[in-house]
Short mmCIF file of C-alpha atoms and ligand atoms in Angstrom, two decimals:
data_model
loop_
_atom_site.label_atom_id
_atom_site.label_comp_id
_atom_site.label_asym_id
_atom_site.label_seq_id
_atom_site.Cartn_x
_atom_site.Cartn_y
_atom_site.Cartn_z
CA UNK V 1 -12.36 -25.08 5.61
CA UNK V 2 -13.68 -21.76 5.34
CA UNK V 3 -14.44 -20.06 2.50
CA UNK V 4 -12.69 -16.87 0.93
CA UNK V 5 -16.24 -14.85 1.99
CA UNK V 6 -16.19 -15.87 5.27
CA UNK V 7 -12.28 -15.49 5.84
CA UNK V 8 -13.45 -11.49 4.03
CA UNK V 9 -16.09 -11.33 6.62
CA UNK V 10 -14.10 -11.96 9.91
CA UNK V 11 -11.01 -9.94 8.70
CA UNK V 12 -13.34 -6.98 8.57
CA UNK V 13 -15.25 -7.57 11.75
CA UNK V 14 -12.04 -8.07 13.43
CA UNK V 15 -10.90 -4.29 11.63
CA UNK V 16 -14.41 -3.22 13.20
CA UNK V 17 -14.11 -4.38 16.26
CA UNK V 18 -10.31 -3.61 16.70
CA UNK V 19 -11.58 0.45 15.46
CA UNK V 20 -13.88 0.44 18.18
CA UNK V 21 -11.52 -0.55 21.03
CA UNK V 22 -9.01 2.27 20.18
CA UNK V 23 -12.29 4.66 19.44
CA UNK V 24 -11.45 5.15 15.90
CA UNK V 25 -13.84 5.11 12.86
CA UNK V 26 -13.89 2.02 10.82
CA UNK V 27 -14.17 4.44 7.59
CA UNK V 28 -10.82 5.76 8.17
CA UNK V 29 -9.05 2.48 7.61
CA UNK V 30 -9.04 0.99 4.16
CA UNK V 31 -8.22 -2.59 3.76
CA UNK V 32 -5.97 -3.70 0.77
CA UNK V 33 -6.15 -7.20 0.16
CA UNK V 34 -2.91 -8.64 -1.11
CA UNK V 35 -3.72 -10.97 -3.86
CA UNK V 36 0.06 -11.59 -4.96
CA UNK V 37 0.43 -15.33 -5.99
CA UNK V 38 -2.84 -16.04 -7.09
CA UNK V 39 -4.82 -15.87 -10.09
CA UNK V 40 -7.15 -12.71 -11.28
CA UNK V 41 -9.87 -15.11 -10.28
CA UNK V 42 -9.42 -14.63 -6.73
CA UNK V 43 -9.64 -10.82 -7.47
CA UNK V 44 -13.07 -11.28 -9.18
CA UNK V 45 -14.36 -13.27 -6.65
CA UNK V 46 -12.86 -10.39 -4.08
CA UNK V 47 -14.84 -7.95 -6.13
CA UNK V 48 -18.28 -9.95 -6.34
CA UNK V 49 -18.05 -9.71 -2.19
CA UNK V 50 -17.10 -6.20 -2.01
CA UNK V 51 -13.54 -5.79 -1.75
CA UNK V 52 -12.20 -2.58 -3.62
CA UNK V 53 -8.54 -2.37 -3.01
CA UNK V 54 -5.90 -4.72 -3.94
CA UNK V 55 -2.46 -5.12 -3.62
CA UNK V 56 0.54 -6.48 -5.60
CA UNK V 57 4.51 -7.05 -5.23
CA UNK V 58 5.43 -7.60 -8.82
CA UNK V 59 4.69 -6.05 -12.23
CA UNK V 60 5.24 -9.42 -14.01
CA UNK V 61 2.16 -10.45 -11.95
CA UNK V 62 0.38 -7.31 -11.51
CA UNK V 63 -0.07 -6.07 -14.75
CA UNK V 64 -1.56 -8.81 -16.51
CA UNK V 65 -4.17 -9.14 -13.81
CA UNK V 66 -5.09 -5.32 -13.96
CA UNK V 67 -5.00 -5.52 -17.68
CA UNK V 68 -7.44 -9.05 -17.62
CA UNK V 69 -9.34 -7.35 -14.93
CA UNK V 70 -9.80 -3.87 -17.08
CA UNK V 71 -10.60 -5.90 -20.34
CA UNK V 72 -13.34 -8.00 -18.92
CA UNK V 73 -15.26 -4.63 -18.10
CA UNK V 74 -16.57 -7.00 -14.69
CA UNK V 75 -16.79 -3.63 -13.31
CA UNK V 76 -15.82 -0.36 -13.94
CA UNK V 77 -12.42 0.84 -13.17
CA UNK V 78 -13.26 3.56 -10.91
CA UNK V 79 -15.00 1.04 -8.61
CA UNK V 80 -11.62 -0.62 -7.75
CA UNK V 81 -7.99 0.25 -7.35
CA UNK V 82 -4.44 -1.18 -7.69
CA UNK V 83 -1.88 -0.84 -4.70
CA UNK V 84 1.57 -1.60 -5.63
CA UNK V 85 3.38 -3.08 -2.05
CA UNK V 86 6.53 -4.73 -3.47
CA UNK V 87 10.11 -3.31 -4.40
CA UNK V 88 10.11 -1.24 -7.40
CA UNK V 89 12.72 -1.89 -9.43
CA UNK V 90 13.44 1.97 -11.95
CA UNK V 91 12.96 -0.06 -14.93
CA UNK V 92 9.25 -0.90 -14.04
CA UNK V 93 7.91 2.40 -13.32
CA UNK V 94 6.84 3.09 -16.52
CA UNK V 95 5.05 -0.10 -16.58
CA UNK V 96 3.76 0.04 -13.08
CA UNK V 97 1.84 3.24 -13.59
CA UNK V 98 0.00 2.19 -16.31
CA UNK V 99 -2.70 0.46 -13.73
CA UNK V 100 -1.31 1.34 -9.91
CA UNK V 101 -2.93 4.33 -8.37
CA UNK V 102 -0.60 3.76 -5.06
CA UNK V 103 2.73 2.97 -4.92
CA UNK V 104 3.32 1.95 -1.20
CA UNK V 105 7.08 1.18 -1.49
CA UNK V 106 8.86 4.88 -2.63
CA UNK V 107 11.90 3.80 -0.50
CA UNK V 108 15.04 5.42 -2.02
CA UNK V 109 16.22 8.48 -3.89
CA UNK V 110 16.75 6.81 -7.58
CA UNK V 111 13.26 5.41 -7.60
CA UNK V 112 11.81 8.89 -6.80
CA UNK V 113 13.99 10.54 -9.57
CA UNK V 114 12.60 7.63 -11.84
CA UNK V 115 9.01 8.28 -10.51
CA UNK V 116 9.20 12.13 -11.29
CA UNK V 117 10.66 11.75 -14.55
CA UNK V 118 7.83 9.36 -15.64
CA UNK V 119 4.82 11.16 -14.10
CA UNK V 120 6.23 14.60 -15.18
CA UNK V 121 5.98 13.22 -18.98
CA UNK V 122 2.76 11.22 -18.35
CA UNK V 123 1.33 14.48 -17.05
CA UNK V 124 2.23 16.48 -20.25
CA UNK V 125 1.26 13.90 -22.70
CA UNK V 126 -1.75 11.92 -21.13
CA UNK V 127 -4.88 13.79 -21.16
CA UNK V 128 -6.70 11.84 -18.08
CA UNK V 129 -3.62 11.77 -16.04
CA UNK V 130 -4.14 11.61 -12.28
CA UNK V 131 -1.04 11.93 -9.69
CA UNK V 132 -0.13 8.32 -8.35
CA UNK V 133 -0.31 8.59 -4.40
CA UNK V 134 2.69 7.54 -2.76
CA UNK V 135 3.93 6.28 0.92
CA UNK V 136 7.32 6.89 1.84
CA UNK V 137 8.44 3.24 3.09
CA UNK V 138 10.06 3.32 6.04
CA UNK V 139 13.14 1.23 7.34
CA UNK V 140 12.77 0.35 10.63
CA UNK V 141 15.76 -1.81 11.25
CA UNK V 142 19.30 -0.52 12.09
CA UNK V 143 20.59 -1.75 8.90
CA UNK V 144 21.04 1.36 6.43
CA UNK V 145 21.72 -1.31 3.72
CA UNK V 146 17.91 -2.12 4.08
CA UNK V 147 15.38 -0.72 1.69
CA UNK V 148 13.69 2.32 3.23
CA UNK V 149 14.22 5.67 4.67
CA UNK V 150 15.46 5.75 7.27
CA UNK V 151 13.00 7.40 9.75
CA UNK V 152 15.29 10.65 11.02
CA UNK V 153 15.57 11.23 7.08
CA UNK V 154 12.03 11.90 6.60
CA UNK V 155 11.90 15.30 6.11
CA UNK V 156 14.31 16.04 3.40
CA UNK V 157 13.08 13.12 1.48
CA UNK V 158 9.33 14.23 1.65
CA UNK V 159 10.31 17.78 0.98
CA UNK V 160 11.77 16.20 -2.74
CA UNK V 161 8.48 14.31 -2.76
CA UNK V 162 6.38 17.40 -2.36
CA UNK V 163 8.41 19.29 -4.92
CA UNK V 164 7.44 17.07 -7.55
CA UNK V 165 3.88 18.40 -8.87
CA UNK V 166 3.14 15.18 -10.26
CA UNK V 167 2.97 13.02 -7.22
CA UNK V 168 0.63 12.84 -4.58
CA UNK V 169 2.31 12.41 -1.13
CA UNK V 170 -0.37 10.12 1.12
CA UNK V 171 2.04 9.02 4.05
CA UNK V 172 4.40 6.61 5.14
CA UNK V 173 4.67 2.85 4.92
CA UNK V 174 6.01 0.09 6.81
CA UNK V 175 6.84 -3.43 7.28
CA UNK V 176 7.40 -4.17 10.87
CA UNK V 177 10.93 -5.39 11.50
CA UNK V 178 10.68 -8.47 13.62
CA UNK V 179 8.56 -10.87 14.41
CA UNK V 180 7.11 -10.15 17.84
CA UNK V 181 8.22 -6.54 17.69
CA UNK V 182 5.26 -4.72 15.96
CA UNK V 183 3.96 -2.82 19.11
CA UNK V 184 7.13 -0.53 19.21
CA UNK V 185 7.32 -0.38 15.66
CA UNK V 186 4.14 0.64 14.93
CA UNK V 187 4.33 3.37 17.60
CA UNK V 188 7.75 4.64 15.88
CA UNK V 189 5.89 4.62 12.73
CA UNK V 190 3.03 6.90 13.89
CA UNK V 191 5.77 9.29 15.51
CA UNK V 192 7.08 9.31 12.32
CA UNK V 193 3.67 10.22 10.45
CA UNK V 194 3.59 13.04 12.86
CA UNK V 195 6.61 14.79 12.06
CA UNK V 196 5.66 14.05 8.37
CA UNK V 197 2.29 15.87 8.95
CA UNK V 198 4.13 18.84 10.24
CA UNK V 199 5.82 18.90 7.18
CA UNK V 200 3.09 18.00 4.71
CA UNK V 201 -0.60 18.20 6.66
CA UNK V 202 -2.11 16.36 4.11
CA UNK V 203 -0.15 13.29 4.29
CA UNK V 204 -2.08 11.30 6.88
CA UNK V 205 -1.95 8.02 5.92
CA UNK V 206 -0.11 5.26 7.55
CA UNK V 207 0.23 1.99 5.22
CA UNK V 208 0.82 -0.91 8.13
CA UNK V 209 -0.45 -4.01 9.35
CA UNK V 210 -0.51 -7.54 7.58
CA UNK V 211 -2.31 -10.78 8.36
CA UNK V 212 -0.30 -11.59 12.03
CA UNK V 213 -0.45 -7.75 13.03
CA UNK V 214 -3.41 -5.69 11.68
CA UNK V 215 -4.91 -5.41 14.69
CA UNK V 216 -1.96 -3.67 16.76
CA UNK V 217 -1.23 -1.60 13.66
CA UNK V 218 -4.65 -0.02 14.19
CA UNK V 219 -4.05 0.69 17.77
CA UNK V 220 -1.24 2.95 16.47
CA UNK V 221 -3.21 4.67 13.98
CA UNK V 222 -2.93 2.51 10.69
CA UNK V 223 -4.74 3.44 7.73
CA UNK V 224 -4.11 1.17 5.42
CA UNK V 225 -3.77 -2.48 6.21
CA UNK V 226 -2.12 -4.77 3.80
CA UNK V 227 -3.60 -8.05 4.27
CA UNK V 228 -2.81 -11.40 2.24
CA UNK V 229 -3.11 -14.84 3.45
CA UNK V 230 -5.57 -14.12 6.34
CA UNK V 231 -8.11 -13.88 3.69
CA UNK V 232 -6.82 -15.18 0.63
CA UNK V 233 -5.42 -18.46 2.49
CA UNK V 234 -2.22 -19.85 1.42
CA UNK V 235 -0.86 -20.95 -1.47
C1 LIG F 1 2.96 -10.16 1.04
C2 LIG F 1 2.80 -8.63 1.77
C3 LIG F 1 1.59 -8.21 2.49
C4 LIG F 1 0.61 -9.48 3.05
O1 LIG F 1 1.21 -10.38 3.70
P1 LIG F 1 0.26 -11.51 4.71
O2 LIG F 1 1.04 -11.85 5.93
O3 LIG F 1 -0.13 -12.71 3.74
O4 LIG F 1 -0.96 -10.81 5.26
C5 LIG F 1 1.53 -6.81 3.20
N1 LIG F 1 2.84 -6.30 2.61
C6 LIG F 1 3.60 -7.04 1.65
C7 LIG F 1 4.72 -5.24 1.43
C8 LIG F 1 3.62 -7.78 1.23
O5 LIG F 1 4.64 -8.32 0.37
#
């Protein structure tokens, strides 16, 4: 059995190696450790060994963890970041925005409208408000009923995000559609990112790659890796 520290180190080494092979700087890649289904103690252990970015996919689980960490005073709030990576119901937006620095799962018009509504109000009322970073989640399947923006609709959707002064558009996010298909999926995500950057030059980030495919994602320009089990172990 390997320890958490060993797995964290090993994943970091693999990221560096994959970056070297792709002639990229590891500084341009952020490792988000997805801590869902694990107790807050795991987040504290990860902080101890140098992790600074954490991913969660359910508000009911994420918010108590975030509040615990904040109250524990274990480290300054400015030392770490929460990334919300799961499907976000509109009625949870207010809650998620109390702790999330980034939302990776902006996947539909109704969620965008709710985010704009809530952040616009916060901007007026909260003294130290800072706009949350958002990633537009892409739907890489042929089924429009699945969550996510169809790649061909990226431009009008991005325009609507950019029109909101209370959101910071970071880039695109995707989950590979099928096991074994990541290579072409991630290349497609890269192309959509290029298209987005012609519209929004600052929106360079690509959130792609999980435990099974992060090295492939790095080859295709991923800047934010969302890695769970390879580091946290199964649960
Ligand atoms: C759980 C999750 C991950 C991490 O998956 P692993 O296979 O455990 O690395 C990444 N992204 C999202 C959206 C997730 O829900």
